[in-house]
Coordinates of C-alpha atoms in Angstrom, one line a residue:
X20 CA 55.7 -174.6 221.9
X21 CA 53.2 -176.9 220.4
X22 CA 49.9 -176.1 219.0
X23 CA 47.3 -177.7 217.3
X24 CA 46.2 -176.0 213.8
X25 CA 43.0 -176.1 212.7
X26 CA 43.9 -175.1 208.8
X27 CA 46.8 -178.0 209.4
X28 CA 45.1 -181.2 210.0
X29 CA 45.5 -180.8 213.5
X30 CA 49.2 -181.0 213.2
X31 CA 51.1 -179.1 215.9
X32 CA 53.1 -175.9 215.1
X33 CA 56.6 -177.1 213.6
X34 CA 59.6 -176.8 216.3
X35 CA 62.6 -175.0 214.6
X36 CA 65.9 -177.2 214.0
X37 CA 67.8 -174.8 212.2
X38 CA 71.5 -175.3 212.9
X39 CA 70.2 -179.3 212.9
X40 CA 69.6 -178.9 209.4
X41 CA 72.5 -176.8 208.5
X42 CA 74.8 -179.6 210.0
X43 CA 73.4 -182.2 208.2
X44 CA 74.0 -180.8 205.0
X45 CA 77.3 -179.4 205.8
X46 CA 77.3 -176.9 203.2
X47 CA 80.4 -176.2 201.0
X48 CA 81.4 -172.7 201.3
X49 CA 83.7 -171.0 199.0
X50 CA 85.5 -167.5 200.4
X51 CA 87.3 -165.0 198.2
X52 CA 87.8 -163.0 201.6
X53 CA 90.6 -160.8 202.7
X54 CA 94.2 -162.1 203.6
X55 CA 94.0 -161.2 207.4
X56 CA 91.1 -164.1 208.0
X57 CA 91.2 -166.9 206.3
X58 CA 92.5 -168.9 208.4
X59 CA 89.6 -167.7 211.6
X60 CA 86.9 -168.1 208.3
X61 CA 87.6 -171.2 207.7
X62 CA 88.0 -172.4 211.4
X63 CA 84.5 -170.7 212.2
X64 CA 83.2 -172.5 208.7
X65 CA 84.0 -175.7 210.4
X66 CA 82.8 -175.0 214.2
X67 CA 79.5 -174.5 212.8
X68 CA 79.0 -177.4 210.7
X69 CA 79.7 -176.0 207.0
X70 CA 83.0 -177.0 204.7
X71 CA 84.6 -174.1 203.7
X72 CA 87.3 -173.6 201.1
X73 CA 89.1 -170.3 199.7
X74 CA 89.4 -169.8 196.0
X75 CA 92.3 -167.4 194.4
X76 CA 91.7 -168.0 190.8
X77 CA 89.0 -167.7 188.1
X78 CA 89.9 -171.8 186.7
X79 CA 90.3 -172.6 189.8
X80 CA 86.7 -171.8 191.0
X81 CA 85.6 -173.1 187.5
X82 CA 86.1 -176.7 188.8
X83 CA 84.9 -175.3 193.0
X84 CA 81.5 -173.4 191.6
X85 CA 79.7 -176.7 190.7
X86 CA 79.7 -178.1 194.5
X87 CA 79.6 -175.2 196.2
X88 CA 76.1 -173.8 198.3
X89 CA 77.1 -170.8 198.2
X90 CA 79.8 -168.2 197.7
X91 CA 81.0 -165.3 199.9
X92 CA 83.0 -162.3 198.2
X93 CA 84.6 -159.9 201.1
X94 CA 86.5 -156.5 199.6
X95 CA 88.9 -156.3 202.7
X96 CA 92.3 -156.3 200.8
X97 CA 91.3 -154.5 197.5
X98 CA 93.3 -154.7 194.4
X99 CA 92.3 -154.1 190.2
X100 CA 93.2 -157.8 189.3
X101 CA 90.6 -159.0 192.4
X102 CA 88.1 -156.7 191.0
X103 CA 88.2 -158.4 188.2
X104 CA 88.0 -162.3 189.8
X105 CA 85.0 -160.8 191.4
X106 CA 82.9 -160.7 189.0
X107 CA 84.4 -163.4 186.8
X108 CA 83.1 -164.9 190.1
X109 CA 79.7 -163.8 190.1
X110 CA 79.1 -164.5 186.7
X111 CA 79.9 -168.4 187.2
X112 CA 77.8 -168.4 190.7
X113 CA 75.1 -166.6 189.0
X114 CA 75.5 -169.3 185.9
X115 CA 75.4 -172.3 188.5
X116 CA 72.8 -170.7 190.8
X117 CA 75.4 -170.7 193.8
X118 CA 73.7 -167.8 196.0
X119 CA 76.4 -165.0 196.9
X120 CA 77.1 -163.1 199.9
X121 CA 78.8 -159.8 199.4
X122 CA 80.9 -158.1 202.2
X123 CA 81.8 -154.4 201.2
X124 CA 84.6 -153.8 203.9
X125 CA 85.4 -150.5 204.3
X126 CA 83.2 -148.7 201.0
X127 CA 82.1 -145.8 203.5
X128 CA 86.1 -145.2 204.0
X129 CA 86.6 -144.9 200.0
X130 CA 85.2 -143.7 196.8
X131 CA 87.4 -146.9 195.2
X132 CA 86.1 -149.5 197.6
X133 CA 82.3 -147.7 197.0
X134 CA 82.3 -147.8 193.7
X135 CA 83.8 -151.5 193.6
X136 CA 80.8 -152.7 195.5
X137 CA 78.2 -150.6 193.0
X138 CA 79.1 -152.1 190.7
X139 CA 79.2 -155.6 191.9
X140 CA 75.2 -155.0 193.5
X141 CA 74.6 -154.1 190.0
X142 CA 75.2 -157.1 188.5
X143 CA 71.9 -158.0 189.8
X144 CA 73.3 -161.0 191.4
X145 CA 74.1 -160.6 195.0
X146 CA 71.7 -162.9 197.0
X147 CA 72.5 -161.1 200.6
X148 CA 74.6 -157.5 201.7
X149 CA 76.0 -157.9 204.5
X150 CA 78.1 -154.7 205.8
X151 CA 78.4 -152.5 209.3
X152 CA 75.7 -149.5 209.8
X153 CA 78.1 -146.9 208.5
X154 CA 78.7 -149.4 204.7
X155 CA 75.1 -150.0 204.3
X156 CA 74.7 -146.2 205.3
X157 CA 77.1 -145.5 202.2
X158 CA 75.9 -148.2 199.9
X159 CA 72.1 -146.4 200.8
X160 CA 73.3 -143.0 200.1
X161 CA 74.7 -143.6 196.6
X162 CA 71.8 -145.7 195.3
X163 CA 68.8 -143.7 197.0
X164 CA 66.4 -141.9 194.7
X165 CA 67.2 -138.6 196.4
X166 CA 70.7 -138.9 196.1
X167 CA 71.0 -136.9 199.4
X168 CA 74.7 -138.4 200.0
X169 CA 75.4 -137.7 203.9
X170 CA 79.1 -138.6 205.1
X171 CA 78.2 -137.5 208.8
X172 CA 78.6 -141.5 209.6
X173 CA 82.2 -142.0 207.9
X174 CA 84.0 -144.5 210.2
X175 CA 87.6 -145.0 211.2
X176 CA 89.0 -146.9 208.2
X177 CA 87.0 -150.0 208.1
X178 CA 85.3 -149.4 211.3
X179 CA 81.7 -148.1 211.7
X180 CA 79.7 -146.4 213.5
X181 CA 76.3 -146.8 215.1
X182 CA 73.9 -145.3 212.6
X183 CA 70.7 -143.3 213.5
X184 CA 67.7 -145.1 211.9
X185 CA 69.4 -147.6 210.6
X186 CA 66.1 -150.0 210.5
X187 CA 64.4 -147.8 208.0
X188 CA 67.6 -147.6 206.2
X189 CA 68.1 -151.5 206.0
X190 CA 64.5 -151.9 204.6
X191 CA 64.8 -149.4 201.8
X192 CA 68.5 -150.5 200.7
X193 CA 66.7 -154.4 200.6
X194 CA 63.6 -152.7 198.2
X195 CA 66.2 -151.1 196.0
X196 CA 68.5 -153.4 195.5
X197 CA 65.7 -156.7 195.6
X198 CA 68.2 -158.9 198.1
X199 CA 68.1 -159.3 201.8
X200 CA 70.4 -156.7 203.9
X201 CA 72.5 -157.3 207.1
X202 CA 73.4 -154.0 208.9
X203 CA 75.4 -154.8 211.8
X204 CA 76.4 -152.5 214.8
X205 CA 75.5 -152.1 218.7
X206 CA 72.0 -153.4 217.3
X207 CA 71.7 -155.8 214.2
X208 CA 69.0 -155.6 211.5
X209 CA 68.4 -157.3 208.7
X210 CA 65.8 -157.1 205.9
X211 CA 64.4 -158.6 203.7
X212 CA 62.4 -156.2 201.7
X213 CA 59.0 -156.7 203.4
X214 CA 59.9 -157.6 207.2
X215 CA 62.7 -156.0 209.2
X216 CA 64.3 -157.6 212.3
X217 CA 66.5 -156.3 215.2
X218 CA 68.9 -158.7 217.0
X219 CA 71.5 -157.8 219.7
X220 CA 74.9 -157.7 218.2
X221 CA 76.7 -159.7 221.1
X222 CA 79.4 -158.8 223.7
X223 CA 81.6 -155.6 222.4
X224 CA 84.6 -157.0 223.3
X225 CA 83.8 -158.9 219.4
X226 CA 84.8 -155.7 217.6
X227 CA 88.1 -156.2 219.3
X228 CA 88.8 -159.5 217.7
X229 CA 90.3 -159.9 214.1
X230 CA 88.0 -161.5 211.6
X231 CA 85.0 -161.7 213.6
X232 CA 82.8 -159.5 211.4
X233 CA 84.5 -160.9 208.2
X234 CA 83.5 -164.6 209.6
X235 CA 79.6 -163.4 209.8
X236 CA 79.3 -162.6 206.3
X237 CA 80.7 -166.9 205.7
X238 CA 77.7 -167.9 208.5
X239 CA 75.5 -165.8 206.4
X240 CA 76.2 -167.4 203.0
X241 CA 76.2 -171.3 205.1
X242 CA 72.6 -170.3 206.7
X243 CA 71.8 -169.0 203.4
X244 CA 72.3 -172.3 201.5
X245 CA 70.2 -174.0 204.0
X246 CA 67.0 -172.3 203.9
X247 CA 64.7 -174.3 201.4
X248 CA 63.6 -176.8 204.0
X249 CA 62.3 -173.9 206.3
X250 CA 61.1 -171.8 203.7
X251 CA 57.6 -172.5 204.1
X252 CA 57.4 -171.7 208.2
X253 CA 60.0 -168.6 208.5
X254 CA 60.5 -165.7 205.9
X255 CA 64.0 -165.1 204.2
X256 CA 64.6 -162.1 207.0
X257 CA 63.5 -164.3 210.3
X258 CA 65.8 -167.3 208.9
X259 CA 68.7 -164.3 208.7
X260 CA 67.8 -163.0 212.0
X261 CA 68.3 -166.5 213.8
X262 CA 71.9 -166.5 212.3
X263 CA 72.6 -163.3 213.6
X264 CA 70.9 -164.3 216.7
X265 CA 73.3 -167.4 216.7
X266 CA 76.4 -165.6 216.1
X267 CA 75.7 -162.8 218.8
X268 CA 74.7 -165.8 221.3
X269 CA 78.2 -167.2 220.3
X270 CA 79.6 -164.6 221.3
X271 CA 78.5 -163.6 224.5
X272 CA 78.3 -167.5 225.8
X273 CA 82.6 -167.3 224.9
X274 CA 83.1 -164.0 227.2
X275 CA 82.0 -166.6 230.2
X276 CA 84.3 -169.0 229.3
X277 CA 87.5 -166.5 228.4
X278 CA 86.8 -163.0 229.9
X279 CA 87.2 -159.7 228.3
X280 CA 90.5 -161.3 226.9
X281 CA 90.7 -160.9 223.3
X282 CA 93.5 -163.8 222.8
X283 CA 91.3 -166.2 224.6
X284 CA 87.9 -164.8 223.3
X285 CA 89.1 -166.1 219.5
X286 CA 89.6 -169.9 220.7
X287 CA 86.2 -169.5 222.9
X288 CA 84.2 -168.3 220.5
X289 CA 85.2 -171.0 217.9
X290 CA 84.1 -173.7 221.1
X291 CA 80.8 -171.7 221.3
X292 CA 80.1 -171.6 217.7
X293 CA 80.5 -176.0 217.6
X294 CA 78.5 -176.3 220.5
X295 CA 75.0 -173.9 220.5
X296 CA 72.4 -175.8 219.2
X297 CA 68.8 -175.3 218.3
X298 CA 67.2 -175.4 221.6
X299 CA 69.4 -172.3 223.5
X300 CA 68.9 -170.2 220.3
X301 CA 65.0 -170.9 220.2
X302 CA 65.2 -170.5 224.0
X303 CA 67.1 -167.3 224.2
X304 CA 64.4 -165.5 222.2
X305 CA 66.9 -162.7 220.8
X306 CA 64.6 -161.4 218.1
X307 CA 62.5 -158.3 218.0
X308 CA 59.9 -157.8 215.1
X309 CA 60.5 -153.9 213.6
X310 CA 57.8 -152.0 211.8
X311 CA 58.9 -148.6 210.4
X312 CA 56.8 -146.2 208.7
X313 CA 57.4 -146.9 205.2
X314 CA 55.4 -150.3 206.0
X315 CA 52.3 -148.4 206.8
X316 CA 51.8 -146.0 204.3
X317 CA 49.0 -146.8 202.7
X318 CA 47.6 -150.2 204.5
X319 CA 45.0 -151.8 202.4
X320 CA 42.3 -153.4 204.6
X321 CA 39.9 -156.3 202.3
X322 CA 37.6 -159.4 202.2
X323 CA 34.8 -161.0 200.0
X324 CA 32.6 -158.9 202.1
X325 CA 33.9 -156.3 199.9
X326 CA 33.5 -157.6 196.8
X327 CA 30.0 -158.7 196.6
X328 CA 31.3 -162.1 198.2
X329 CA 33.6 -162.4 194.6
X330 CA 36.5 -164.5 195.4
X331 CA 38.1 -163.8 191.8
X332 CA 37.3 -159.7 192.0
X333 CA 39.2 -159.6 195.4
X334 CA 42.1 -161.2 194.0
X335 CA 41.9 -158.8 191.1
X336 CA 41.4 -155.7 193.6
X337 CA 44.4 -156.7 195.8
X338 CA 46.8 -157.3 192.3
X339 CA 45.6 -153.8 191.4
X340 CA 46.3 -152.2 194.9
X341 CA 50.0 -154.2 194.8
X342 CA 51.1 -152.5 192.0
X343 CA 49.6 -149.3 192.7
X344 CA 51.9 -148.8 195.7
X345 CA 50.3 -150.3 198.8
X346 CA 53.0 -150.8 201.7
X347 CA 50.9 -153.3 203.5
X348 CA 47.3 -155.4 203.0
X349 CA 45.3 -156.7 205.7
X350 CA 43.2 -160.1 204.5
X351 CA 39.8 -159.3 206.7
X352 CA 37.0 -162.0 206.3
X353 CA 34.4 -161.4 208.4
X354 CA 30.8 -161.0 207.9
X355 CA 27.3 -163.3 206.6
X356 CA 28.5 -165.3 203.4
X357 CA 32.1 -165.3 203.8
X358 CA 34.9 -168.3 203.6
X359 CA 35.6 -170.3 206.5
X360 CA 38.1 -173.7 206.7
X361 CA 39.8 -174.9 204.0
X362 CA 38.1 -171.7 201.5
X363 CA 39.5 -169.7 203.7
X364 CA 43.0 -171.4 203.9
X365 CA 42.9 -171.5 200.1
X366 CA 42.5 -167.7 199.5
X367 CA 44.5 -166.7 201.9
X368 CA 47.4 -168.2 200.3
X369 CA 46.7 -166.7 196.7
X370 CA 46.3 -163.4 198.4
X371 CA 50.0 -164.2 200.5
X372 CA 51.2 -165.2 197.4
X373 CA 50.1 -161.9 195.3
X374 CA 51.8 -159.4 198.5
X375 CA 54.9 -161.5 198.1
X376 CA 55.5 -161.0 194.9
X377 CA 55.4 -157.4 195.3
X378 CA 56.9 -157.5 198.7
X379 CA 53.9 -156.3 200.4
X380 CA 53.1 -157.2 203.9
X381 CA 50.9 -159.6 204.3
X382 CA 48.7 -159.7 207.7
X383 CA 45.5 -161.4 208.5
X384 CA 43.2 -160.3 210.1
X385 CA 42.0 -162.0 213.8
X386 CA 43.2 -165.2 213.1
X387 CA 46.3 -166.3 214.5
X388 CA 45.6 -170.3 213.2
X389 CA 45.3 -169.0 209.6
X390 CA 48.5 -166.4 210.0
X391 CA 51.0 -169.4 211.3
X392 CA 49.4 -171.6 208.2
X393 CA 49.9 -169.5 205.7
X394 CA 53.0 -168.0 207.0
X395 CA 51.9 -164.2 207.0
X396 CA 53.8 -161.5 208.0
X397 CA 51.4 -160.9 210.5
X398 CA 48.2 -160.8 212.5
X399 CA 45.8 -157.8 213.6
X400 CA 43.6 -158.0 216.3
X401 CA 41.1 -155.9 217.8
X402 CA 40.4 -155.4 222.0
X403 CA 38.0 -158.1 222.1
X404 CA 40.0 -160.7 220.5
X405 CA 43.0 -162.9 221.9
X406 CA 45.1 -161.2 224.5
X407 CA 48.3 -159.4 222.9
X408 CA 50.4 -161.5 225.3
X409 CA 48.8 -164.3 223.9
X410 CA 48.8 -163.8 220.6
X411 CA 52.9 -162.9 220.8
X412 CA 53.3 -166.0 222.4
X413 CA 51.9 -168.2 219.4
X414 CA 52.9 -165.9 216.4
X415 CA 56.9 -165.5 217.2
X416 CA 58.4 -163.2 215.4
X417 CA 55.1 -162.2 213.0
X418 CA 54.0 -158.5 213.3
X419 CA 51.1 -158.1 215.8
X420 CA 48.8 -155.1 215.5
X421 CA 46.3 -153.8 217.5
X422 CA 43.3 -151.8 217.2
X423 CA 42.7 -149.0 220.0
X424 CA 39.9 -146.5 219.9
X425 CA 40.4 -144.6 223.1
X426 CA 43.1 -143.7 226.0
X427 CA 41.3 -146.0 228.1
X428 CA 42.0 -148.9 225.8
X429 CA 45.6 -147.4 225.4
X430 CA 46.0 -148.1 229.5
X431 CA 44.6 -151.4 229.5
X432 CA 46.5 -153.1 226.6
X433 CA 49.8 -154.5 226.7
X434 CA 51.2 -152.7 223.9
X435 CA 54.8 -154.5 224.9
X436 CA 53.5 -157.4 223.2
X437 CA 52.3 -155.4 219.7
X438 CA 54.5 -153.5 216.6
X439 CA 51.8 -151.5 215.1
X440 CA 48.7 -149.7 215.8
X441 CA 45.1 -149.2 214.1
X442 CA 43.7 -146.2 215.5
X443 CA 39.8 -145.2 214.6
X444 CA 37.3 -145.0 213.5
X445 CA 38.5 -141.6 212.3
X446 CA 35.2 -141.0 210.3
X447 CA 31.7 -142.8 209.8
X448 CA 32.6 -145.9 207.9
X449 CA 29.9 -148.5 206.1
X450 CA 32.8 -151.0 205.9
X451 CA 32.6 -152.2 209.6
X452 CA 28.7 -152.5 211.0
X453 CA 30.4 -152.9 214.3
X454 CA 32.3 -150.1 214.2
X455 CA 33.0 -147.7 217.1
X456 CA 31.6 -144.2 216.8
X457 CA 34.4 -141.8 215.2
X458 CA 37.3 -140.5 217.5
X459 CA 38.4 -138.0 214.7
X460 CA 41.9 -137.7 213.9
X461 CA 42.6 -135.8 217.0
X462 CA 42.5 -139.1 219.0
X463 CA 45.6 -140.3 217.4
X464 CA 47.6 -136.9 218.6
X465 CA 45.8 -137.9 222.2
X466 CA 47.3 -141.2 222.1
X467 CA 50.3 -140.1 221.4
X468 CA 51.0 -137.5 224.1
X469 CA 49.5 -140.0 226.1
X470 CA 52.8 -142.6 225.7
X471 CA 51.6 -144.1 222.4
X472 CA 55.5 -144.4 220.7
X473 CA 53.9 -147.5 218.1
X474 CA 53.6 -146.6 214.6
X475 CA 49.9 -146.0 213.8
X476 CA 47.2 -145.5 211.0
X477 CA 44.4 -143.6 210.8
X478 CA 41.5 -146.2 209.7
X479 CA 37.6 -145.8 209.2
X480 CA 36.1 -143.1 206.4
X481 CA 40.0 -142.6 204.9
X482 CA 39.6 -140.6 201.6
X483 CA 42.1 -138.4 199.3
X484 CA 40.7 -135.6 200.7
X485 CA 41.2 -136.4 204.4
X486 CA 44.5 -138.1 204.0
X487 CA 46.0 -135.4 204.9
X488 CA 44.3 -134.4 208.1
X489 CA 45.3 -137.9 209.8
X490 CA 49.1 -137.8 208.6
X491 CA 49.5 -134.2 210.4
X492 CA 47.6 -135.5 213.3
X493 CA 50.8 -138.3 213.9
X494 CA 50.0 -141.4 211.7
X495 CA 52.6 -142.8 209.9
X496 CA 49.7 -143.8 207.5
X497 CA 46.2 -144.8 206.5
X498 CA 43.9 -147.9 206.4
X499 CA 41.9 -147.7 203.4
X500 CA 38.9 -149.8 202.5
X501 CA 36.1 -149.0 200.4
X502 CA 38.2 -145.9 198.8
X503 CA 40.4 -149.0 196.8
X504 CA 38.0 -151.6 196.8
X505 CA 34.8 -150.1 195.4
X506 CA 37.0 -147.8 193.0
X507 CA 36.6 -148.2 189.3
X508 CA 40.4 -148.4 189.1
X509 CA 41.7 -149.1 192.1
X510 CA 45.3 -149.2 190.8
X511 CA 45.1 -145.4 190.1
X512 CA 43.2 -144.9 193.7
X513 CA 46.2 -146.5 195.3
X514 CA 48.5 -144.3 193.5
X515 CA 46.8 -141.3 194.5
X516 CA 46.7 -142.6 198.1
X517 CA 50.6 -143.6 197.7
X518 CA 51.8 -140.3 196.3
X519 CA 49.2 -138.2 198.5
X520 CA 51.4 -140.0 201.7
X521 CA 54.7 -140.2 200.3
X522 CA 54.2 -135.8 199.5
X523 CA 53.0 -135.8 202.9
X524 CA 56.4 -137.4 204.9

């Protein structure tokens, strides 16, 4: 849709041309893949616009490495001497800033193949992991800080499995190992550290089909190369998420052409791939915006109002909170004195700019102009603001939260439309004068046996010492104002919050 944008100059909201711009630049792909699909890589390489070329040899890719965009390493035949080209592979893409995509077939079915890939993400130079639920699942197991190794989710040889909670999983693996994560399965999702997405995988009959998961790994590493020019209206996750979206659409749009045939899918699905374009995969709207708990934990809420109407102490405040541990920071500006225009526009950006460098999410508050500007993660609105519907409907893919005091507020809001909930005021609070009176923790329990399935916080009078109540009452979390921004150290009261919540779960 179009839109005109206030904090833009009036410009209208950017259309997405995607696979536009990753055909005009044709990127050159280099695979060190398995031997069973090289030839359907290359052919799917091609139907989507990118030049690919497979590499065998360290002097060979010497002379490939400078005109490459980027660089896809897939395990699937193993062997010690291809270990070893690996990472004489990484080190001259990491040396050339060639971005690398690594596919760790089969490391759930292996402690070899596992401790291959270990060592590769190691390196520190994998720019995207892209695996099935049941190699992320291992990958996750051997690398989380608990070290709880679970092998309930062991596939059949290089197949997976569909893996319970595989959202939350994807999100964490992205945080530990600082890259964007692909976890594919019935469901896709893919992460990039601060947002998570889910996108249908496509028709099933794919799984049946030789070299069709291998191929997604080379789309990854061609959409990968191509971001820069959309970098400034879609996060590193959503971009990711409408490649997966375009390979799943691929894939379904071939079964009408060939049937549940696997011979003729192979041939249909390569047509499909060369002929999508930007306006069926904006159209088809395949993408669904996840919040999982670990985003809510400790939600810092914050404006001038705040801060004695200091622009620089905010900025301080919100550093402070960043690196104290909070999972998400809501940019509220309301109230006599504050920013408005191009102030506003301004601050928000150094604040978007402070979350993303500690992969925090960002979300403003009640302003869906500023939140496409700035490219937040999000907006929050409350029940007299812009109808959820609405707001969906201009923000994409961005989270939307919503406030709710009440059951009666629960019934008459389109929660469809929203990922996250704010439920309070739990206590008095002086940090909103137009604040409800206090529901109590209790109310989010109510709202829950009442069909409330969102994630929620517990905002309004949070301290330390009631924390506690509102996590056991069903919140995944807690909205904190004053008890960060009028502490004398609010870096140690966010640590308190963050390991009061994370002793909690």
């Amino acid at each position: 849709m179009t839109y005109e944008n206030p904090y833009m100059n009036s410009q209208i909201w950017p259309e997405l041309n995607i696979l536009e711009i990753l055909r005009q630049r044709n990127p050159l792909v280099i695979c060190i893949t398995n031997d069973v699909v090289r030839t359907f890589t290359a052919n799917g390489l091609l139907a989507i616009g990118a030049s690919p070329v497979m590499s065998e040899c360290s002097e060979d890719l010497k002379n490939l490495i400078v005109h490459a965009s980027a660089l896809l390493i897939n395990i699937g035949t193993l062997t010690p001497d291809k270990v070893r080209y690996y990472k004489d592979a990484i080190a001259l893409a990491k040396k050339h800033e060639v971005p690398i995509v690594l596919d760790p077939v089969g490391c759930h079915a292996g402690a070899y193949r596992l401790s291959v890939v270990l060592d590769l993400i190691k390196t520190g130079a994998i720019s995207i992991l892209r695996g099935n639920q049941s190699e992320i699942k291992a990958i996750y197991d051997a690398l989380s800080p608990n070290n709880q190794i679970d092998t309930s989710t062991t596939g059949k040889g290089v197949d997976g499995v569909q893996v319970e909670d595989s959202a939350v999983m994807t999100y964490r693996l992205a945080r530990l190992i600082n890259c964007p994560v692909v976890a594919t399965g019935e469901e896709d999702y893919v992460s990039d550290g601060t947002r998570i997405f889910a996108v249908p995988h496509g028709h099933p009959i794919m799984t049946a089909v030789t070299g069709t998961g291998c191929l997604l790994g080379a789309v990854l590493a061609a959409f990968f190369s191509a971001y820069q020019p959309c970098k400034n209206t879609l996060s590193i996750g959503e971009f990711l998420a409408y490649a997966l979206a375009y390979y799943g659409l691929a894939g379904e749009s071939a079964v009408q052409v060939s049937g549940v045939k696997p011979g003729s899918f192979g041939v249909a699905f390569m047509d499909s791939l060369y002929t999508l374009d930007d306006t069926m995969l904006v159209s088809e709207n395949r993408i669904r915006p996840i919040v999982v708990p670990d985003q809510l934990q400790v939600y810092f809420v914050c404006g001038t109002q705040d801060t004695g109407l200091n622009k620089k102490r905010l900025l301080e405040i919100v550093e402070e909170a960043c690196r104290g541990g909070v999972t998400c920071f809501q940019f509220r500006e309301k109230g006599d004195g504050t920013l408005e225009g191009q102030q506003k526009l301004e601050l928000a950006q150094q604040l978007q700019h402070i979350c993303a460098k500690y992969d925090v999410l960002f979300i403003v508050n009640d302003d869906v102009e500023l939140a496409v500007a700035v490219n937040a993660d999000g907006v929050h609105v409350g029940q007299d603001d812009m109808r959820l519907e609405d707001v969906r409907h201009l923000v994409g893919h961005k989270v939307v939260g919503i406030s709710i005091h009440s059951v009666e507020e629960l019934r008459k809001t389109d929660v469809v439309y929203a990922d996250c909930v704010g439920v309070g005021p739990m206590y008095a609070t002086s940090s909103k004068p137009d604040a409800q009176e206090p529901c109590g923790p209790e109310r989010i329990s109510e709202l829950q046996a009442k069909g409330l399935t969102l994630p929620c916080v517990g905002i309004g009078g949070i301290t330390l010492d009631n924390t506690r109540v509102v996590l056991r009452a069903g919140a995944c979390g807690v909205a904190v104002i004053s008890a960060i921004a009028h502490a004398e150290k609010p870096y140690e009261a966010t640590r308190q919050f963050k390991q009061l919540v994370s002793n909690s779960q």
